[in-house]
Coordinates of C-alpha atoms in Angstrom, one line a residue:
X103 CA -9.9 33.9 24.3
X104 CA -6.7 31.9 24.4
X105 CA -3.8 33.1 22.3
X106 CA -2.7 30.9 19.4
X107 CA 0.9 29.6 19.8
X108 CA 3.4 31.4 17.6
X109 CA 4.6 29.3 14.7
X110 CA 7.7 30.4 12.9
X111 CA 7.6 31.1 9.2
X112 CA 9.1 28.4 7.0
X113 CA 8.7 29.9 3.6
X114 CA 11.3 29.5 0.9
X115 CA 12.1 33.2 0.7
X116 CA 15.7 33.8 -0.5
X117 CA 18.0 36.6 -1.4
X118 CA 18.0 36.8 -5.2
X119 CA 21.1 38.9 -5.3
X120 CA 23.1 36.1 -3.7
X121 CA 24.6 33.2 -5.6
X122 CA 24.1 29.8 -3.8
X123 CA 27.1 27.5 -4.3
X124 CA 27.6 24.0 -3.1
X125 CA 30.9 23.8 -1.2
X126 CA 31.4 20.1 -2.2
X127 CA 30.7 19.9 -6.0
X128 CA 31.1 23.7 -6.7
X129 CA 27.8 24.1 -8.6
X130 CA 26.1 27.5 -8.3
X131 CA 22.5 28.5 -8.5
X132 CA 20.7 31.8 -8.4
X133 CA 17.5 30.1 -7.1
X134 CA 18.3 27.6 -4.3
X135 CA 14.8 26.2 -4.0
X136 CA 14.7 22.6 -5.0
X137 CA 18.5 22.5 -5.2
X138 CA 19.5 22.9 -1.5
X139 CA 17.9 21.7 1.7
X140 CA 16.9 24.4 4.3
X141 CA 18.2 24.3 7.9
X142 CA 15.7 26.8 9.4
X143 CA 16.9 26.8 13.0
X144 CA 20.7 26.7 12.4
X145 CA 22.9 29.7 13.1
X146 CA 25.5 28.5 10.6
X147 CA 23.6 29.5 7.4
X148 CA 22.3 33.0 8.3
X149 CA 23.9 34.7 5.2
X150 CA 22.7 31.8 3.0
X151 CA 19.0 32.5 3.6
X152 CA 19.1 29.4 5.8
X153 CA 19.9 27.1 2.9
X154 CA 22.7 24.6 3.6
X155 CA 26.1 24.7 2.1
X156 CA 25.8 21.3 0.4
X157 CA 23.3 20.7 -2.5
X158 CA 20.7 17.9 -2.4
X159 CA 22.7 15.8 -4.9
X160 CA 25.8 15.9 -2.7
X161 CA 23.7 15.2 0.4
X162 CA 22.3 12.0 -1.2
X163 CA 25.8 11.0 -2.4
X164 CA 27.4 11.5 1.0
X165 CA 24.5 9.6 2.7
X166 CA 24.9 6.6 0.3
X167 CA 28.7 6.7 1.0
X168 CA 28.3 6.7 4.8
X169 CA 25.5 4.1 4.6
X170 CA 27.7 1.6 2.7
X171 CA 30.7 2.3 4.9
X172 CA 28.9 2.2 8.2
X173 CA 25.1 1.7 8.4
X174 CA 21.9 3.7 7.8
X175 CA 21.6 5.1 11.3
X176 CA 25.2 6.3 11.3
X177 CA 24.7 7.9 7.9
X178 CA 21.7 9.7 9.1
X179 CA 23.5 11.1 12.2
X180 CA 26.5 12.2 10.0
X181 CA 24.3 14.1 7.6
X182 CA 22.2 15.7 10.4
X183 CA 25.6 16.9 11.8
X184 CA 26.7 18.3 8.5
X185 CA 23.4 20.0 7.8
X186 CA 23.0 21.2 11.5
X187 CA 19.5 19.8 11.9
X188 CA 18.3 17.8 14.9
X189 CA 18.6 14.1 15.0
X190 CA 15.9 12.0 16.6
X191 CA 16.0 8.2 16.7
X192 CA 12.2 8.1 17.0
X193 CA 11.8 10.0 13.7
X194 CA 14.5 7.9 12.0
X195 CA 12.8 4.7 13.2
X196 CA 9.3 5.8 12.2
X197 CA 10.4 6.6 8.7
X198 CA 11.9 3.2 8.2
X199 CA 8.9 1.4 9.6
X200 CA 6.5 3.4 7.5
X201 CA 8.4 3.2 4.2
X202 CA 10.6 0.1 4.6
X203 CA 13.6 2.3 3.8
X204 CA 15.1 5.7 4.7
X205 CA 15.8 8.8 2.7
X206 CA 17.3 12.1 3.8
X207 CA 14.7 14.0 1.8
X208 CA 11.8 12.5 3.7
X209 CA 13.6 13.1 7.0
X210 CA 14.2 16.7 6.1
X211 CA 10.5 17.2 5.3
X212 CA 9.4 15.8 8.6
X213 CA 12.1 17.5 10.8
X214 CA 10.5 20.8 9.8
X215 CA 7.4 19.9 11.8
X216 CA 6.2 22.1 14.6
X217 CA 7.5 19.8 17.4
X218 CA 11.1 20.3 16.2
X219 CA 11.0 24.1 16.0
X220 CA 14.1 26.1 17.1
X221 CA 16.3 23.0 17.3
X222 CA 19.6 22.2 15.6
X223 CA 22.1 19.3 16.0
X224 CA 23.4 20.6 19.4
X225 CA 20.0 19.9 21.0
X226 CA 20.3 16.2 19.9
X227 CA 23.7 15.9 21.6
X228 CA 22.4 17.5 24.8
X229 CA 19.3 15.3 24.8
X230 CA 21.4 12.1 24.4
X231 CA 19.6 11.2 21.1
X232 CA 22.8 10.1 19.4
X233 CA 23.3 6.8 21.2
X234 CA 19.6 5.8 21.4
X235 CA 18.4 2.5 20.1
X236 CA 15.1 0.5 19.8
X237 CA 15.2 -0.5 23.5
X238 CA 15.4 3.1 24.6
X239 CA 12.6 4.0 22.2
X240 CA 10.4 1.3 23.7
X241 CA 11.1 2.7 27.2
X242 CA 10.3 6.2 26.1
X243 CA 7.0 4.9 24.7
X244 CA 6.1 3.1 27.8
X245 CA 2.4 3.6 28.3
X246 CA 0.8 4.3 31.7
X247 CA -2.7 2.9 32.0
X248 CA -5.2 4.9 34.1
X249 CA -7.7 3.2 36.4
X250 CA -10.4 3.7 33.8
X251 CA -8.2 2.3 31.0
X252 CA -7.5 -0.8 33.1
X253 CA -11.2 -1.3 33.9
X254 CA -12.1 -1.1 30.2
X255 CA -9.4 -3.7 29.3
X256 CA -10.2 -6.2 32.1
X257 CA -13.9 -5.9 31.5
X258 CA -13.5 -6.5 27.7
X259 CA -11.3 -9.5 28.2
X260 CA -13.6 -11.0 30.8
X261 CA -16.7 -10.5 28.6
X262 CA -15.1 -11.7 25.4
X263 CA -13.1 -14.5 26.9
X264 CA -9.7 -13.6 25.4
X265 CA -7.5 -10.6 24.6
X266 CA -8.4 -9.5 21.1
X267 CA -5.4 -7.1 20.9
X268 CA -2.7 -9.3 22.4
X269 CA 0.0 -8.7 19.8
X270 CA -0.5 -5.0 19.4
X271 CA 1.9 -2.3 20.9
X272 CA 0.9 -1.2 24.3
X273 CA 0.0 2.3 23.2
X274 CA -2.3 0.9 20.6
X275 CA -3.9 -1.6 23.1
X276 CA -4.9 1.2 25.4
X277 CA -6.5 3.2 22.5
X278 CA -8.3 0.1 21.2
X279 CA -9.7 -1.1 24.5
X280 CA -11.1 2.4 25.2
X281 CA -12.7 2.4 21.8
X282 CA -14.1 -1.1 22.3
X283 CA -15.6 -0.5 25.8
X284 CA -18.7 1.5 24.6
X285 CA -19.7 -1.3 22.2
X286 CA -19.7 -3.9 25.0
X287 CA -22.3 -2.1 27.2
X288 CA -24.7 -4.4 25.4
X289 CA -23.5 -7.8 26.6
X290 CA -25.4 -9.6 23.8
X291 CA -22.8 -8.2 21.4
X292 CA -20.0 -10.4 23.0
X293 CA -22.2 -13.5 22.7
X294 CA -22.6 -13.0 18.9
X295 CA -19.3 -14.1 17.5
X296 CA -19.9 -12.5 14.1
X297 CA -21.2 -9.2 15.4
X298 CA -18.2 -9.1 17.8
X299 CA -15.8 -9.6 14.9
X300 CA -17.4 -6.7 13.1
X301 CA -17.1 -4.5 16.2
X302 CA -13.4 -5.3 16.4
X303 CA -13.0 -4.4 12.7
X304 CA -14.7 -1.0 13.4
X305 CA -12.3 -0.4 16.3
X306 CA -9.3 -1.3 14.3
X307 CA -10.5 1.1 11.5
X308 CA -10.8 3.8 14.1
X309 CA -7.2 3.2 15.1
X310 CA -6.1 3.7 11.5
X311 CA -8.2 6.9 11.2
X312 CA -6.5 8.1 14.4
X313 CA -3.0 7.4 12.8
X314 CA -4.0 9.4 9.7
X315 CA -5.2 12.3 11.8
X316 CA -1.9 12.4 13.7
X317 CA 0.2 12.3 10.5
X318 CA -1.9 15.1 8.9
X319 CA -1.4 17.2 12.0
X320 CA 2.4 17.1 11.5
X321 CA 2.3 17.9 7.8
X322 CA 2.6 21.3 6.1
X323 CA -0.7 22.0 4.2
X324 CA 1.2 23.7 1.4
X325 CA 4.3 21.6 1.0
X326 CA 2.7 18.3 1.8
X327 CA -0.6 18.8 0.0
X328 CA -0.3 15.5 -1.9
X329 CA 0.4 13.5 1.2
X330 CA -2.5 15.1 3.1
X331 CA -4.8 14.4 0.1
X332 CA -3.7 10.7 0.1
X333 CA -4.3 10.4 3.9
X334 CA -7.7 12.0 3.6
X335 CA -8.7 9.5 0.9
X336 CA -7.6 6.6 3.2
X337 CA -9.7 8.2 6.0
X338 CA -12.7 8.5 3.8
X339 CA -12.5 4.9 2.8
X340 CA -12.2 3.8 6.4
X341 CA -15.1 5.9 7.6
X342 CA -17.3 4.5 4.7
X343 CA -16.3 1.0 5.7
X344 CA -17.2 1.6 9.3
X345 CA -20.5 3.1 8.3
X346 CA -21.4 0.1 6.1
X347 CA -20.4 -2.4 8.8
X348 CA -22.3 -0.6 11.5
X349 CA -25.5 -0.3 9.4
X350 CA -25.4 -3.9 8.2
X351 CA -24.9 -5.3 11.7
X352 CA -27.1 -2.7 13.6
X353 CA -24.1 -1.4 15.5
X354 CA -24.5 2.3 14.8
X355 CA -26.4 4.7 17.0
X356 CA -27.6 7.8 15.3
X357 CA -27.9 11.2 17.0
X358 CA -26.7 10.0 20.3
X359 CA -25.9 13.2 22.1
X360 CA -26.5 12.1 25.7
X361 CA -23.3 10.6 27.0
X362 CA -25.2 9.1 30.0
X363 CA -27.5 7.0 27.8
X364 CA -27.4 3.4 29.0
X365 CA -25.9 4.2 32.4
X366 CA -29.3 3.5 34.1
X367 CA -29.7 0.1 32.5
X368 CA -29.3 -3.1 34.6
X369 CA -26.4 -4.2 32.5
X370 CA -24.4 -1.1 33.1
X371 CA -25.2 -1.0 36.9
X372 CA -24.3 -4.7 37.3
X373 CA -21.0 -4.0 35.5
X374 CA -20.2 -1.0 37.7
X375 CA -20.9 -2.9 40.9
X376 CA -18.8 -5.9 39.7
X377 CA -15.9 -3.6 39.1
X378 CA -16.3 -2.3 42.7
X379 CA -16.3 -5.9 44.0
X380 CA -19.8 -5.6 45.4
X381 CA -20.6 -9.4 45.7
X382 CA -24.2 -8.8 46.7
X383 CA -24.9 -7.3 43.3
X384 CA -24.9 -10.7 41.6
X385 CA -28.4 -11.7 40.5
X386 CA -30.2 -14.4 42.5
X387 CA -32.6 -15.8 39.9
X388 CA -34.3 -18.2 42.4
X389 CA -35.4 -15.3 44.6
X390 CA -36.5 -13.4 41.5
X391 CA -38.6 -16.2 40.1
X392 CA -40.2 -17.1 43.5
X393 CA -40.8 -13.5 44.4
X394 CA -44.4 -12.1 44.6
X395 CA -43.9 -9.7 41.7
X396 CA -42.9 -12.5 39.3
X397 CA -45.7 -14.8 40.5
X398 CA -48.2 -12.0 40.0
X399 CA -47.0 -11.4 36.4
X400 CA -47.2 -15.1 35.7
X401 CA -50.8 -15.4 36.9
X402 CA -51.9 -12.3 34.9
X403 CA -50.3 -13.7 31.8
X404 CA -52.0 -17.1 32.2
X405 CA -55.4 -15.5 32.9
X406 CA -55.0 -13.3 29.8
X407 CA -54.3 -16.4 27.7
X408 CA -57.4 -18.2 29.0
X409 CA -59.7 -15.2 28.6
X410 CA -58.6 -14.0 25.1
X411 CA -57.2 -16.9 23.2
X412 CA -59.5 -19.0 21.1
X413 CA -58.2 -22.6 21.0
X414 CA -59.5 -25.2 18.6
X415 CA -59.4 -28.9 19.3
X416 CA -55.9 -29.3 17.7
X417 CA -54.5 -26.4 19.8
X418 CA -55.9 -27.9 23.0
X419 CA -54.5 -31.3 22.1
X420 CA -51.1 -29.7 21.5
X421 CA -51.2 -27.8 24.7
X422 CA -52.2 -30.9 26.6
X423 CA -49.4 -33.0 25.1
X424 CA -46.9 -30.2 25.9
X425 CA -48.1 -30.0 29.5
X426 CA -47.7 -33.8 29.9
X427 CA -44.1 -33.7 28.5
X428 CA -43.2 -30.7 30.7
X429 CA -44.6 -32.4 33.8
X430 CA -42.7 -35.6 33.1
X431 CA -39.5 -33.6 32.6
X432 CA -40.0 -31.7 35.8
X433 CA -40.7 -34.8 37.8
X434 CA -37.6 -36.4 36.4
X435 CA -35.6 -33.3 37.3
X436 CA -37.2 -33.3 40.8
X437 CA -36.3 -37.0 41.3
X438 CA -32.7 -36.2 40.3
X439 CA -32.5 -33.4 42.7
X440 CA -33.9 -35.5 45.5
X441 CA -31.3 -38.1 44.9
X442 CA -28.6 -35.5 45.0
X443 CA -29.9 -34.2 48.3
X444 CA -30.0 -37.7 49.7
X445 CA -26.4 -38.3 48.7
X446 CA -25.3 -35.0 50.1
X447 CA -27.1 -35.7 53.4
X448 CA -25.2 -39.0 53.7
X449 CA -21.9 -37.1 53.1
X450 CA -22.9 -34.6 55.8
X451 CA -23.6 -37.4 58.3
X452 CA -20.3 -39.0 57.5
X453 CA -18.4 -35.7 57.9
X454 CA -20.2 -35.1 61.2
X455 CA -19.2 -38.5 62.4
X456 CA -15.6 -37.9 61.4
X457 CA -15.6 -34.5 63.1
X458 CA -17.1 -36.0 66.3
X459 CA -14.4 -38.7 66.3
X460 CA -11.6 -36.0 65.9
X461 CA -13.1 -33.9 68.7
X462 CA -13.4 -37.0 71.0
X463 CA -9.7 -37.8 70.3
X464 CA -8.7 -34.2 71.2
X465 CA -10.6 -34.5 74.5
X466 CA -8.9 -37.8 75.4
X467 CA -5.5 -36.3 74.6
X468 CA -6.1 -33.3 76.9
X469 CA -7.3 -35.5 79.8

């Protein structure tokens, strides 16, 4: 059995015999919880039970001062330095995008996540985080598409006729196309515009559920209980929406445990052969219709109709009139095809004559 990774204890235990004093405003507290931020991986606050030397009120005042004097990013870097916590531009950027503003309190809560364990401000300097910007972040997030990812994307765009996720970030596009691919095994779904729109809505909901799962995984179940509860409510609503859409549009497949279901169908085999550029896999419907198997099926069907159907006079008249119309249409189509063949034969004769003239000219030039 694999061993579980060791996770450091981040409780708010403190020495109750020690007085915790803010070195900026001078206020003192016997209980530092809620009054001071904790810098759990810093070596500067060992005798202070890992609580910082500046109270939360002073941290917020200093942040506001630096933000007005410089900018939000610089203010965040300065406070991370003073509190000896790691600075990551990706975390700074994600907080602003998710909340439309930035606060040190929210940053402090998230920097205590498992992925930032055993780090202080010195690691940010060594990793070159201080000078990073949005361009660097985009490069860091550059997504590499596997061969299967690319096949799913190309097949979906070919079948639908356009890119349904054109304006999405690259990482989201890869996730969305891989989610969409299983729904397109039935090619009829792509031809039904409304059903396709509902499938795309399900796929987008799955992306939001995925985002909620990632955020929950990085939260503390005790300290962030309210946030986790909110995210679970959002997930529940999205799952219910997906379930409703799937049932109303006959998209859902219940109890589908066999992952190979559908791989033996003609649709799946044709798709697989197209992706392998096997040209002979394309259907030749003329050969199919004129084949002995199809002709046998047609004759059996016609014989069964004659033997078992009881037609009255009106039915016979309708069948007769339908036959006459079909025959007229077929003769018209046949005449059109004959005329096309005649014109093509004339073009062939003209091309042969031109080719013969060119060859004769080449022979005269050589002689």
